[in-house]
Short mmCIF file of C-alpha atoms in Angstrom, two decimals:
data_model
loop_
_atom_site.label_atom_id
_atom_site.label_comp_id
_atom_site.label_asym_id
_atom_site.label_seq_id
_atom_site.Cartn_x
_atom_site.Cartn_y
_atom_site.Cartn_z
CA MET A 1 13.94 9.57 -22.36
CA GLU A 2 16.68 7.60 -24.15
CA ASN A 3 16.34 4.71 -21.66
CA LEU A 4 12.56 4.77 -22.12
CA ARG A 5 12.93 4.55 -25.90
CA LEU A 6 15.34 1.62 -25.58
CA SER A 7 13.03 -0.29 -23.24
CA GLN A 8 10.08 0.24 -25.56
CA ASN A 9 12.01 -0.76 -28.67
CA ASN A 10 13.13 -3.94 -26.91
CA GLU A 11 9.48 -4.99 -26.68
CA LEU A 12 8.80 -4.75 -30.41
CA GLU A 13 10.86 -5.64 -33.46
CA TYR A 14 11.04 -3.48 -36.57
CA HIS A 15 12.31 -3.50 -40.11
CA SER A 16 14.88 -0.77 -40.86
CA GLY A 17 15.00 1.56 -43.87
CA PHE A 18 13.16 4.32 -45.72
CA GLY A 19 11.13 3.68 -48.89
CA ASN A 20 12.28 0.06 -49.08
CA ASN A 21 10.26 -2.86 -50.36
CA PHE A 22 9.74 -4.91 -47.22
CA GLU A 23 8.48 -8.45 -46.61
CA SER A 24 6.98 -9.39 -43.27
CA GLU A 25 5.02 -12.37 -41.99
CA ALA A 26 3.70 -13.23 -38.53
CA LEU A 27 3.32 -16.91 -39.45
CA PRO A 28 5.95 -18.80 -41.44
CA GLY A 29 5.02 -19.25 -45.09
CA ALA A 30 2.12 -16.77 -44.96
CA LEU A 31 3.50 -14.80 -47.94
CA PRO A 32 2.73 -16.37 -51.32
CA HIS A 33 5.72 -16.87 -53.60
CA GLY A 34 5.92 -16.16 -57.31
CA GLN A 35 2.74 -14.08 -57.49
CA ASN A 36 0.76 -11.55 -55.49
CA SER A 37 -2.79 -12.92 -55.74
CA PRO A 38 -2.96 -16.71 -56.02
CA LEU A 39 -6.30 -18.49 -56.26
CA ILE A 40 -5.82 -19.78 -52.73
CA CYS A 41 -3.42 -17.93 -50.41
CA PRO A 42 -1.46 -19.67 -47.65
CA TYR A 43 -3.52 -20.27 -44.48
CA GLY A 44 -6.68 -19.43 -46.46
CA LEU A 45 -5.93 -15.70 -46.29
CA TYR A 46 -7.37 -13.00 -48.55
CA ALA A 47 -5.01 -11.00 -50.77
CA GLU A 48 -5.65 -7.24 -50.74
CA GLN A 49 -3.63 -4.41 -52.21
CA ILE A 50 -3.49 -0.89 -50.79
CA SER A 51 -2.23 1.77 -53.22
CA GLY A 52 -0.90 5.15 -52.13
CA SER A 53 -0.34 6.34 -55.70
CA PRO A 54 -2.00 5.83 -59.07
CA THR A 55 -0.87 2.50 -60.46
CA THR A 56 0.56 4.22 -63.55
CA CYS A 57 2.98 6.40 -61.56
CA PRO A 58 6.67 6.04 -62.47
CA ARG A 59 8.11 3.07 -60.63
CA LYS A 60 10.30 5.26 -58.36
CA LEU A 61 7.13 7.07 -57.19
CA ASN A 62 4.79 4.08 -57.04
CA LYS A 63 3.53 3.29 -53.54
CA ARG A 64 1.67 0.05 -52.83
CA SER A 65 1.62 -2.94 -50.51
CA TRP A 66 0.00 -6.34 -50.61
CA LEU A 67 -1.77 -7.44 -47.41
CA TYR A 68 -2.70 -11.05 -46.62
CA ARG A 69 -5.53 -10.91 -44.13
CA ILE A 70 -8.04 -13.11 -42.36
CA LYS A 71 -11.00 -11.15 -43.74
CA PRO A 72 -10.87 -8.39 -46.39
CA SER A 73 -11.43 -4.79 -45.33
CA VAL A 74 -14.48 -4.50 -47.61
CA THR A 75 -16.46 -6.63 -45.12
CA HIS A 76 -18.32 -3.92 -43.20
CA GLU A 77 -21.69 -2.21 -42.97
CA PRO A 78 -22.22 0.98 -45.00
CA PHE A 79 -20.35 4.10 -43.90
CA LYS A 80 -22.62 6.72 -42.35
CA PRO A 81 -21.90 10.18 -40.93
CA ARG A 82 -20.43 9.68 -37.49
CA VAL A 83 -22.53 10.69 -34.50
CA PRO A 84 -21.54 12.84 -32.76
CA ALA A 85 -20.07 14.86 -35.62
CA HIS A 86 -16.63 16.48 -35.34
CA ASP A 87 -16.83 20.14 -36.38
CA ARG A 88 -13.18 21.14 -35.86
CA LEU A 89 -11.54 19.18 -38.67
CA VAL A 90 -10.87 20.91 -42.01
CA SER A 91 -9.52 19.58 -45.29
CA GLU A 92 -10.61 22.38 -47.65
CA PHE A 93 -9.60 25.87 -46.55
CA ASP A 94 -11.64 28.93 -47.55
CA LYS A 95 -13.33 31.99 -46.03
CA THR A 96 -16.17 29.92 -44.58
CA ASN A 97 -13.97 28.02 -42.13
CA SER A 98 -10.68 29.92 -41.76
CA CYS A 99 -9.06 33.34 -41.88
CA ALA A 100 -6.06 34.98 -43.52
CA VAL A 101 -3.80 36.23 -40.70
CA PRO A 102 -0.58 38.14 -41.48
CA ALA A 103 0.25 38.67 -37.76
CA GLN A 104 2.69 36.68 -35.66
CA LEU A 105 0.75 34.05 -33.69
CA GLN A 106 1.64 32.06 -30.60
CA TRP A 107 -0.32 29.40 -28.72
CA MET A 108 0.39 28.28 -25.19
CA PRO A 109 0.33 24.53 -24.42
CA VAL A 110 -3.07 22.92 -24.95
CA GLU A 111 -5.06 21.73 -21.95
CA ILE A 112 -5.92 18.06 -21.56
CA PRO A 113 -9.74 17.67 -21.65
CA ASP A 114 -11.63 16.91 -18.44
CA SER A 115 -14.12 14.57 -20.12
CA PRO A 116 -13.05 11.21 -21.63
CA THR A 117 -11.47 12.01 -25.00
CA ASP A 118 -9.60 9.69 -27.35
CA PHE A 119 -7.25 10.61 -30.21
CA ILE A 120 -10.10 11.02 -32.72
CA ASP A 121 -12.16 13.42 -30.62
CA GLY A 122 -9.04 15.19 -29.30
CA LEU A 123 -7.82 16.05 -32.81
CA TYR A 124 -8.51 19.53 -34.21
CA THR A 125 -7.22 21.57 -37.14
CA VAL A 126 -5.16 24.71 -36.48
CA TYR A 127 -4.40 25.94 -40.00
CA GLY A 128 -3.74 24.78 -43.54
CA ALA A 129 -4.05 25.47 -47.25
CA GLY A 130 -5.41 23.82 -50.34
CA SER A 131 -7.91 20.99 -50.58
CA SER A 132 -7.94 17.25 -50.02
CA PHE A 133 -10.58 17.05 -52.77
CA LEU A 134 -8.10 18.55 -55.24
CA ARG A 135 -5.25 16.38 -53.83
CA HIS A 136 -3.04 19.41 -53.23
CA GLY A 137 -2.37 21.08 -49.91
CA PHE A 138 -1.94 20.33 -46.23
CA ALA A 139 -3.48 20.74 -42.78
CA VAL A 140 -1.78 21.09 -39.41
CA HIS A 141 -3.68 19.68 -36.45
CA MET A 142 -3.05 19.38 -32.72
CA TYR A 143 -4.43 16.77 -30.36
CA ALA A 144 -5.06 16.37 -26.64
CA ALA A 145 -6.45 13.06 -25.36
CA ASN A 146 -6.86 11.23 -22.07
CA LYS A 147 -8.17 7.79 -23.06
CA SER A 148 -7.26 5.01 -25.45
CA MET A 149 -9.32 4.24 -28.52
CA ASP A 150 -11.79 1.47 -27.58
CA ASN A 151 -13.02 -1.13 -30.09
CA CYS A 152 -12.48 1.25 -32.98
CA ALA A 153 -9.93 2.24 -35.60
CA PHE A 154 -9.28 5.49 -37.43
CA CYS A 155 -7.97 6.35 -40.88
CA SER A 156 -7.73 9.40 -43.10
CA ALA A 157 -8.72 9.15 -46.74
CA ASP A 158 -7.54 12.75 -47.08
CA GLY A 159 -3.81 12.38 -46.60
CA ASP A 160 -0.75 11.11 -44.77
CA PHE A 161 -0.40 11.87 -41.04
CA LEU A 162 2.93 12.88 -39.51
CA ILE A 163 2.39 12.72 -35.74
CA VAL A 164 4.74 14.48 -33.31
CA PRO A 165 3.94 13.40 -29.72
CA GLN A 166 4.84 16.02 -27.12
CA LYS A 167 3.40 14.48 -23.98
CA GLY A 168 2.88 10.77 -23.34
CA ARG A 169 3.78 7.70 -25.33
CA LEU A 170 1.58 6.33 -28.11
CA SER A 171 1.02 2.59 -28.46
CA VAL A 172 -0.16 2.21 -32.04
CA LYS A 173 -1.80 -0.75 -33.75
CA THR A 174 -1.83 -0.69 -37.56
CA GLU A 175 -2.69 -3.11 -40.32
CA PHE A 176 1.07 -3.62 -40.78
CA GLY A 177 1.92 -4.27 -37.13
CA ARG A 178 2.51 -2.40 -33.88
CA LEU A 179 4.67 0.60 -33.01
CA GLN A 180 5.59 2.27 -29.73
CA VAL A 181 6.19 6.00 -30.20
CA CYS A 182 7.71 8.22 -27.50
CA PRO A 183 8.07 11.99 -27.35
CA ASP A 184 11.21 12.88 -29.36
CA GLU A 185 10.03 10.37 -31.99
CA ILE A 186 7.68 10.89 -34.93
CA LEU A 187 5.19 8.56 -36.60
CA VAL A 188 4.06 8.65 -40.24
CA LEU A 189 0.76 6.93 -41.08
CA PRO A 190 0.03 6.80 -44.83
CA GLN A 191 -3.29 7.85 -46.32
CA GLY A 192 -6.00 5.20 -45.92
CA LEU A 193 -4.14 3.12 -43.34
CA ARG A 194 -6.29 2.02 -40.40
CA PHE A 195 -4.85 2.44 -36.93
CA ALA A 196 -5.74 2.63 -33.23
CA ILE A 197 -3.89 4.62 -30.58
CA ASP A 198 -3.62 3.58 -26.94
CA LEU A 199 -2.20 5.87 -24.24
CA PRO A 200 0.01 3.80 -21.89
CA ASP A 201 1.02 6.91 -19.89
CA GLY A 202 -2.47 8.41 -19.66
CA PRO A 203 -3.01 11.96 -20.97
CA SER A 204 -1.21 12.74 -24.21
CA SER A 205 -0.89 15.70 -26.56
CA GLY A 206 1.04 16.65 -29.66
CA TYR A 207 1.03 17.86 -33.24
CA VAL A 208 -0.01 16.40 -36.60
CA ALA A 209 0.84 17.47 -40.17
CA GLU A 210 -1.43 16.02 -42.85
CA ILE A 211 -0.48 16.25 -46.53
CA PHE A 212 -2.88 15.88 -49.44
CA GLY A 213 -2.00 14.09 -52.66
CA ALA A 214 1.70 13.44 -51.95
CA HIS A 215 4.03 11.59 -49.60
CA PHE A 216 7.04 12.41 -47.44
CA GLU A 217 10.50 11.91 -48.91
CA LEU A 218 14.05 12.29 -47.68
CA PRO A 219 15.56 15.55 -48.93
CA ASP A 220 18.43 15.45 -51.40
CA LEU A 221 21.75 16.07 -49.66
CA GLY A 222 23.58 17.87 -52.48
CA PRO A 223 27.13 18.90 -51.47
CA ILE A 224 26.60 17.48 -47.95
CA GLY A 225 27.35 14.12 -49.56
CA ALA A 226 26.00 10.62 -49.07
CA ASN A 227 25.32 10.77 -45.32
CA GLY A 228 23.79 13.10 -42.74
CA LEU A 229 20.55 14.72 -41.65
CA ALA A 230 17.99 11.88 -41.34
CA ASN A 231 19.72 8.65 -42.36
CA PRO A 232 17.51 6.00 -44.03
CA ARG A 233 18.61 3.18 -41.72
CA ASP A 234 17.15 5.00 -38.69
CA PHE A 235 13.55 4.78 -39.92
CA LEU A 236 11.70 1.82 -38.41
CA VAL A 237 8.78 -0.09 -39.96
CA PRO A 238 6.59 -2.52 -37.97
CA LYS A 239 6.75 -6.25 -38.45
CA ALA A 240 3.57 -8.18 -39.20
CA TRP A 241 1.28 -8.86 -36.24
CA PHE A 242 -2.40 -9.77 -36.19
CA GLU A 243 -5.56 -10.16 -34.13
CA SER A 244 -7.95 -13.01 -35.01
CA ASP A 245 -10.60 -12.95 -32.26
CA PRO A 246 -14.15 -11.85 -33.17
CA ARG A 247 -14.83 -8.19 -32.36
CA PRO A 248 -18.60 -7.58 -32.46
CA GLY A 249 -19.51 -3.95 -32.97
CA PHE A 250 -16.03 -2.86 -33.99
CA THR A 251 -16.18 0.62 -35.56
CA VAL A 252 -13.99 1.97 -38.35
CA VAL A 253 -13.97 5.78 -38.37
CA GLN A 254 -12.80 7.34 -41.62
CA LYS A 255 -11.95 10.98 -42.25
CA PHE A 256 -13.15 11.82 -45.74
CA GLY A 257 -13.14 15.41 -47.00
CA GLY A 258 -12.61 16.62 -43.44
CA GLU A 259 -15.80 14.88 -42.24
CA LEU A 260 -15.99 11.72 -40.15
CA PHE A 261 -17.86 8.61 -41.25
CA ALA A 262 -18.29 5.35 -39.32
CA ALA A 263 -18.93 1.74 -40.29
CA LYS A 264 -19.49 -1.34 -38.13
CA GLN A 265 -17.87 -4.74 -38.62
CA ASP A 266 -17.45 -7.89 -36.53
CA PHE A 267 -13.66 -8.25 -36.68
CA SER A 268 -10.51 -6.27 -36.04
CA PRO A 269 -8.94 -4.57 -39.08
CA PHE A 270 -5.58 -5.54 -37.59
CA ASN A 271 -5.92 -9.03 -39.02
CA VAL A 272 -3.04 -8.93 -41.52
CA VAL A 273 -0.90 -12.06 -41.11
CA ALA A 274 1.69 -11.06 -43.73
CA TRP A 275 2.47 -8.18 -46.06
CA HIS A 276 5.00 -6.94 -48.58
CA GLY A 277 5.54 -3.61 -50.33
CA ASN A 278 6.74 -0.05 -49.83
CA TYR A 279 3.55 1.67 -48.63
CA CYS A 280 3.66 1.31 -44.87
CA PRO A 281 3.83 3.23 -41.58
CA TYR A 282 7.15 4.15 -40.02
CA LYS A 283 8.66 5.96 -37.07
CA TYR A 284 11.87 7.93 -36.55
CA ASP A 285 13.84 8.89 -33.45
CA LEU A 286 14.61 12.62 -33.72
CA SER A 287 17.67 12.25 -31.49
CA LYS A 288 19.34 10.36 -34.36
CA PHE A 289 19.13 13.41 -36.65
CA CYS A 290 22.62 14.51 -37.71
CA PRO A 291 22.52 18.33 -38.00
CA TYR A 292 24.85 20.54 -40.02
CA ASN A 293 25.68 24.21 -39.57
CA THR A 294 28.48 26.68 -40.08
CA ALA A 295 32.02 26.00 -38.87
CA SER A 296 33.18 29.60 -39.37
CA ILE A 297 30.74 32.54 -39.64
CA ASP A 298 27.03 33.27 -40.01
CA HIS A 299 24.01 31.05 -39.45
CA ALA A 300 22.95 28.54 -42.09
CA ASP A 301 19.47 28.78 -43.57
CA PRO A 302 16.98 26.66 -41.56
CA SER A 303 16.46 24.36 -44.55
CA ILE A 304 19.66 22.62 -43.43
CA TYR A 305 17.56 21.04 -40.65
CA THR A 306 15.09 19.32 -43.01
CA ALA A 307 14.42 15.71 -41.99
CA LEU A 308 11.52 15.00 -44.38
CA THR A 309 10.10 16.92 -47.32
CA VAL A 310 7.07 16.84 -49.60
CA PRO A 311 8.14 18.25 -52.96
CA THR A 312 5.98 20.00 -55.54
CA ASP A 313 6.49 20.03 -59.32
CA LYS A 314 8.74 23.09 -58.88
CA PRO A 315 12.32 22.11 -57.98
CA GLY A 316 13.24 23.19 -54.46
CA VAL A 317 9.74 24.42 -53.62
CA PRO A 318 8.15 22.13 -50.99
CA LEU A 319 4.52 21.60 -50.22
CA LEU A 320 5.76 20.93 -46.69
CA ASN A 321 9.11 20.49 -44.97
CA PHE A 322 9.52 18.86 -41.57
CA MET A 323 12.57 20.36 -39.83
CA VAL A 324 14.01 19.29 -36.51
CA PHE A 325 16.14 21.28 -34.06
CA THR A 326 18.10 18.93 -31.82
CA PRO A 327 20.88 19.48 -29.27
CA GLN A 328 23.97 20.78 -31.09
CA TRP A 329 27.06 22.97 -30.90
CA PHE A 330 27.15 26.62 -32.00
CA VAL A 331 30.67 27.72 -32.86
CA ALA A 332 30.39 30.57 -35.40
CA GLU A 333 32.78 33.43 -34.67
CA HIS A 334 31.80 37.14 -34.67
CA THR A 335 28.29 35.97 -35.49
CA PHE A 336 24.75 36.48 -34.25
CA ARG A 337 24.28 32.78 -33.51
CA PRO A 338 20.51 32.43 -33.18
CA GLN A 339 18.42 32.46 -36.35
CA TYR A 340 18.60 35.85 -38.06
CA TYR A 341 15.63 38.21 -38.40
CA HIS A 342 13.62 37.11 -41.38
CA ARG A 343 10.75 37.77 -43.75
CA ASN A 344 10.08 34.66 -45.76
CA CYS A 345 7.95 33.65 -48.73
CA MET A 346 7.44 30.38 -46.80
CA SER A 347 5.10 29.97 -43.82
CA GLU A 348 6.60 28.56 -40.62
CA PHE A 349 4.91 26.69 -37.75
CA MET A 350 7.26 26.03 -34.83
CA GLY A 351 6.48 23.53 -32.07
CA ARG A 352 8.43 22.66 -28.95
CA ILE A 353 8.67 19.10 -27.66
CA SER A 354 11.00 19.75 -24.74
CA GLY A 355 13.55 22.17 -23.29
CA GLY A 356 14.63 25.53 -24.69
CA ASN A 357 15.74 26.88 -28.04
CA MET A 358 18.09 29.70 -29.09
CA ALA A 359 15.68 30.96 -31.75
CA VAL A 360 12.27 30.81 -30.05
CA VAL A 361 12.95 31.22 -26.35
CA GLY A 362 9.35 32.03 -25.47
CA VAL A 363 7.69 28.90 -26.87
CA LEU A 364 6.82 26.44 -24.12
CA PRO A 365 6.79 22.66 -24.65
CA GLY A 366 3.41 21.86 -26.14
CA GLY A 367 3.00 25.38 -27.49
CA ALA A 368 3.50 26.70 -31.00
CA THR A 369 4.11 29.78 -33.15
CA LEU A 370 2.99 30.55 -36.68
CA GLU A 371 4.44 33.17 -39.01
CA CYS A 372 2.76 33.17 -42.39
CA CYS A 373 4.19 34.30 -45.72
CA MET A 374 6.27 37.52 -45.41
CA THR A 375 5.38 38.02 -41.74
CA PRO A 376 8.51 39.34 -39.94
CA HIS A 377 9.89 37.15 -37.17
CA GLY A 378 12.99 36.72 -35.07
CA LEU A 379 14.38 36.89 -31.56
CA GLY A 380 12.51 38.92 -28.94
CA THR A 381 13.99 41.94 -27.19
CA LYS A 382 15.37 40.19 -24.09
CA ALA A 383 16.84 37.30 -26.06
CA TYR A 384 18.47 39.67 -28.56
CA GLU A 385 20.10 41.77 -25.85
CA GLY A 386 21.19 38.61 -24.06
CA THR A 387 22.87 37.37 -27.23
CA LEU A 388 24.76 40.64 -27.64
CA ALA A 389 25.93 40.39 -24.04
CA PHE A 390 28.02 37.33 -24.92
CA GLY A 391 30.20 39.58 -27.08
CA LYS A 392 32.16 38.81 -30.22
CA GLU A 393 34.50 36.40 -28.53
CA ALA A 394 31.91 34.01 -27.19
CA GLY A 395 33.32 30.52 -27.13
CA PRO A 396 31.65 27.37 -28.39
CA GLN A 397 28.20 26.86 -26.89
CA LYS A 398 26.22 23.64 -26.76
CA LEU A 399 22.44 23.73 -26.80
CA THR A 400 21.32 20.77 -24.69
CA ASP A 401 18.11 19.25 -23.35
CA THR A 402 15.96 20.62 -26.15
CA MET A 403 13.86 19.32 -29.01
CA ALA A 404 11.88 21.54 -31.36
CA PHE A 405 10.55 21.24 -34.91
CA MET A 406 9.07 23.25 -37.75
CA PHE A 407 6.44 22.61 -40.40
CA GLU A 408 7.41 24.89 -43.30
CA SER A 409 5.29 25.34 -46.42
CA SER A 410 5.40 27.35 -49.64
CA PHE A 411 1.60 27.69 -49.43
CA ILE A 412 -0.06 30.73 -47.84
CA PRO A 413 -2.23 29.18 -45.14
CA ARG A 414 -5.50 30.12 -43.52
CA VAL A 415 -6.03 29.81 -39.75
CA CYS A 416 -9.12 28.12 -38.33
CA ARG A 417 -11.48 30.35 -36.40
CA TRP A 418 -11.45 28.18 -33.26
CA ALA A 419 -7.65 28.41 -33.19
CA LEU A 420 -7.94 32.21 -33.21
CA GLU A 421 -10.62 32.08 -30.52
CA SER A 422 -8.74 29.57 -28.36
CA PRO A 423 -7.89 30.58 -24.77
CA ALA A 424 -4.40 29.19 -25.55
CA LEU A 425 -3.78 32.00 -28.08
CA ASP A 426 -1.25 34.47 -26.64
CA HIS A 427 -2.65 37.93 -27.36
CA ASP A 428 0.51 39.52 -25.95
CA TYR A 429 2.92 37.74 -28.30
CA HIS A 430 3.65 40.98 -30.15
CA THR A 431 5.09 42.49 -26.97
CA SER A 432 8.10 40.17 -27.35
CA TRP A 433 9.54 42.79 -29.70
CA ILE A 434 8.45 45.93 -27.82
CA GLY A 435 11.41 47.83 -26.44
CA MET A 436 13.86 46.83 -29.17
CA GLN A 437 16.57 49.49 -28.91
CA SER A 438 18.29 51.27 -31.75
CA HIS A 439 22.02 50.55 -31.69
CA PHE A 440 22.63 52.82 -34.69
CA SER A 441 25.54 55.24 -34.46
CA THR A 442 27.13 57.48 -37.12
CA SER A 443 30.47 57.29 -35.30
CA GLN A 444 31.16 53.69 -36.22
CA VAL A 445 34.58 52.49 -35.05
CA THR A 446 36.12 49.55 -36.89
CA ASP A 447 37.96 46.72 -35.17
CA ASN A 448 41.25 47.94 -36.72
CA GLU A 449 40.71 51.44 -35.33
CA LYS A 450 40.03 50.00 -31.88
CA ASN A 451 43.25 47.99 -32.04
CA ASN A 452 45.23 51.09 -33.08
CA GLN A 453 43.71 53.11 -30.24
CA SER A 454 44.56 50.47 -27.66
CA SER A 455 48.18 50.23 -28.88
#
């Protein structure tokens, strides 16, 4: 996979950094100097701003970019409800479209459709909370597709997309340029950004987190220091690239309030010759994540694996965290090394990209688990007994050939009915914990007593 990523990244060039103000031009001199919106732009381009935050936000939170394009995006026919409609997308969660589920849930890997299905039609909501209309909340989707998007583009007016491919590369065109995204990489597409996804490897599937009314940030590092976890320099932003040929019948599909609307135009929306700003798509290679954990005893809280976060107005309480579990060493002594048994005020959705995982052995690549607020979770019976079998003197162990992630939220989510009715739902998931033995004994012998007895 590493060689594949390198070969793909050699094809395209990127800017490096997170939250920077970038400048990019596909033709020399296409960016105007000294002002954003001159009377006549270089090359006869149109100046257009896209804002991801209210213009009066504090400067450190203000998100916007200026695009210099061949035709402005307003040049299209009226938006109309898309036909056929898509009835498995949700952006406002209530009793009419989703259920409260306090049980542990597990889904097996999704099946690739038999009929031709692109990213738009292959996308469906699994669970979420809040409302895109109120600009507060999130939705978690999954997708399974077998064809590239043809003469169309997609965008969400509801929120930012964080896409986690599990199977198949994504070749992505955006208004800011092109990106190649492999499994073990993630892609963030800001709210309102138009994009098209091609599938160079054929069938593809994966996961999507969508956040309403906020944007992803890097978590504060606190006593970790200045470096570690997801380093800003490892985030890659596309360089300007454009299409100028006429495109009769091109369709822009927009997700608005969880519903799809379509509008026709006669040109590609990927006609931006130059741009500057800090509101732009980006990708990140998960293998570059620098994890931290204990060097002595016990298991750190999973928050130590946070790569990106979406904060709320309460310090330390996220709308959504994106955590990543990469290959790493486990060295804690006299310690139950997998994640401890837990009941949590947060809700946790775990997905597997590849390989195995010490904490969720049963989850297959492409599958997922969900434990909502205060739902107990932890290692299954076989995995627990296997961990005990290593004994107290287990040496250092390296977890290799694995990649997993978690979407964690402080919101109590609701699960979509079709996700609960899906043939991929594992109705036997609860049996993972059946047969847990009691190791309780009133005749506890301490380590010191054992040493005295042996001497």
